Coordinates of C-alpha atoms in Angstrom, one line a residue:
H288 CA -23.9 105.7 -168.2
P289 CA -20.2 104.2 -167.3
R290 CA -17.4 106.6 -168.7
P291 CA -15.0 105.8 -171.4
E292 CA -12.2 105.6 -169.4
A293 CA -14.0 103.8 -165.7
A294 CA -15.3 101.0 -169.3
G295 CA -11.3 101.2 -170.5
G296 CA -10.0 100.8 -166.8
G297 CA -11.0 97.6 -166.4
Q298 CA -10.6 95.8 -169.4
A299 CA -7.1 96.4 -168.3
A300 CA -7.7 95.6 -164.9
Q301 CA -9.3 92.1 -166.2
E302 CA -6.1 91.8 -169.2
L303 CA -4.0 92.3 -166.1
A304 CA -6.0 90.0 -163.5
G305 CA -5.9 86.8 -167.0
K306 CA -1.4 88.1 -167.6
V307 CA -1.6 87.4 -163.5
R308 CA -3.7 84.2 -164.0
A309 CA -1.5 82.9 -166.5
E310 CA 1.8 83.5 -164.7
E311 CA -0.2 81.8 -161.9
E312 CA -0.2 78.5 -163.9
A313 CA 2.9 78.9 -165.7
W314 CA 4.9 78.7 -162.0
L315 CA 2.6 75.7 -161.2
R316 CA 2.6 73.9 -164.0
E317 CA 6.9 74.1 -163.2
E318 CA 6.1 73.6 -160.0
L319 CA 4.4 70.3 -160.9
K320 CA 6.8 69.6 -163.3
K321 CA 9.7 69.9 -160.2
M322 CA 7.7 68.2 -158.4
A323 CA 7.1 64.9 -160.4
E324 CA 10.3 64.4 -161.3
E325 CA 11.7 64.5 -158.0
K326 CA 9.0 62.0 -156.5
R327 CA 11.0 59.5 -159.3
E328 CA 14.7 60.6 -158.5
L329 CA 12.9 59.8 -155.2
E330 CA 10.2 56.9 -155.9
A331 CA 14.2 55.8 -157.4
A332 CA 16.2 56.4 -154.8
A333 CA 13.7 54.4 -152.8
Q334 CA 14.2 51.2 -154.8
D335 CA 18.4 51.3 -154.9
T336 CA 17.5 51.3 -151.1
S337 CA 15.5 48.1 -151.9
R338 CA 17.8 46.6 -153.5
Q339 CA 21.2 47.4 -152.0
F340 CA 18.9 46.4 -148.0
H341 CA 17.8 43.6 -149.9
M342 CA 21.2 42.7 -150.7
E343 CA 23.4 43.0 -147.5
Q344 CA 20.4 40.7 -145.9
H345 CA 20.9 37.5 -147.8
Q346 CA 24.8 38.8 -147.3
A347 CA 24.1 38.6 -143.9
E348 CA 21.9 35.1 -143.4
R349 CA 24.8 33.4 -145.9
R350 CA 27.0 34.7 -144.0
L351 CA 25.1 33.4 -140.6
K352 CA 24.3 29.7 -142.6
D353 CA 28.5 30.1 -142.8
L354 CA 29.2 30.8 -139.2
E355 CA 25.9 28.8 -137.3
F356 CA 27.6 25.8 -139.4
N357 CA 31.2 26.2 -138.9
M358 CA 30.0 26.0 -134.6
A359 CA 28.2 23.3 -135.2
L360 CA 31.3 22.0 -136.4
K361 CA 33.7 23.4 -134.3
Q362 CA 30.8 21.3 -130.5
D363 CA 31.6 18.7 -133.4
L364 CA 35.7 18.9 -132.9
I365 CA 35.7 19.9 -129.1
R366 CA 32.4 16.7 -128.5
D367 CA 35.7 14.3 -130.0
L368 CA 38.3 16.0 -128.3
V369 CA 36.7 15.4 -124.9
R370 CA 36.2 11.6 -126.1
T371 CA 39.3 11.0 -127.0
E372 CA 40.3 12.7 -124.0
H373 CA 38.2 10.1 -121.6
A374 CA 39.9 7.5 -123.6
L375 CA 42.9 8.5 -122.8
Q376 CA 41.7 8.9 -119.3
A377 CA 40.9 5.7 -118.8
A378 CA 44.1 4.0 -120.5
K379 CA 46.7 5.9 -118.5
E380 CA 44.8 4.8 -115.9
A381 CA 44.3 1.2 -117.9
D382 CA 47.8 1.7 -118.0
E383 CA 49.5 2.3 -114.3
E384 CA 47.6 0.0 -113.2
R385 CA 49.0 -2.8 -115.1
I386 CA 52.9 -1.5 -114.8
E387 CA 52.0 -1.6 -111.0
Q388 CA 50.7 -5.4 -111.5
L389 CA 54.0 -5.5 -113.8
E390 CA 56.0 -4.5 -110.7
A391 CA 54.5 -6.2 -107.9
E392 CA 54.7 -9.2 -109.8
I393 CA 58.5 -8.6 -109.9
A394 CA 58.7 -7.8 -106.3
N395 CA 56.9 -11.1 -105.6
L396 CA 59.5 -13.2 -108.1
R397 CA 62.6 -10.6 -106.3
S398 CA 61.3 -12.3 -103.9
Q399 CA 61.1 -15.6 -104.3
H400 CA 64.6 -14.8 -105.9
D401 CA 66.1 -14.4 -103.3
T402 CA 64.6 -17.0 -100.2
G403 CA 65.9 -19.4 -103.0
A404 CA 68.9 -18.0 -103.7
A405 CA 69.2 -18.1 -99.8
A406 CA 67.7 -21.5 -99.4
I407 CA 70.8 -22.8 -101.5
N408 CA 73.9 -20.8 -100.1
E409 CA 72.9 -22.3 -97.0
S410 CA 72.7 -26.2 -98.3

């Protein structure tokens, strides 16, 4: 037969084990609450980071489109400048050729004038 003291000791051990189990369960519940709150905070931070990323990505895409537009505009301006430069060069060459023709015509007219003046002086 078990001794009464042993039976009381077993009950105390069971009570102690029950208290330990209850404390462990309470601690686990508290840890689960903390983890759930930390999870919510991390998810909210991830959503904020995702929103920020998408806003910055949208801004970068808009800046890229602006840069592409400005680059195309500048390329058009450069092409216009090159065409204008070629047209001015052609006009300059045509003007220089015309000046040479006029100078040759003036020299010819002077020569004719001098020849005519000399013929008049001899007569």
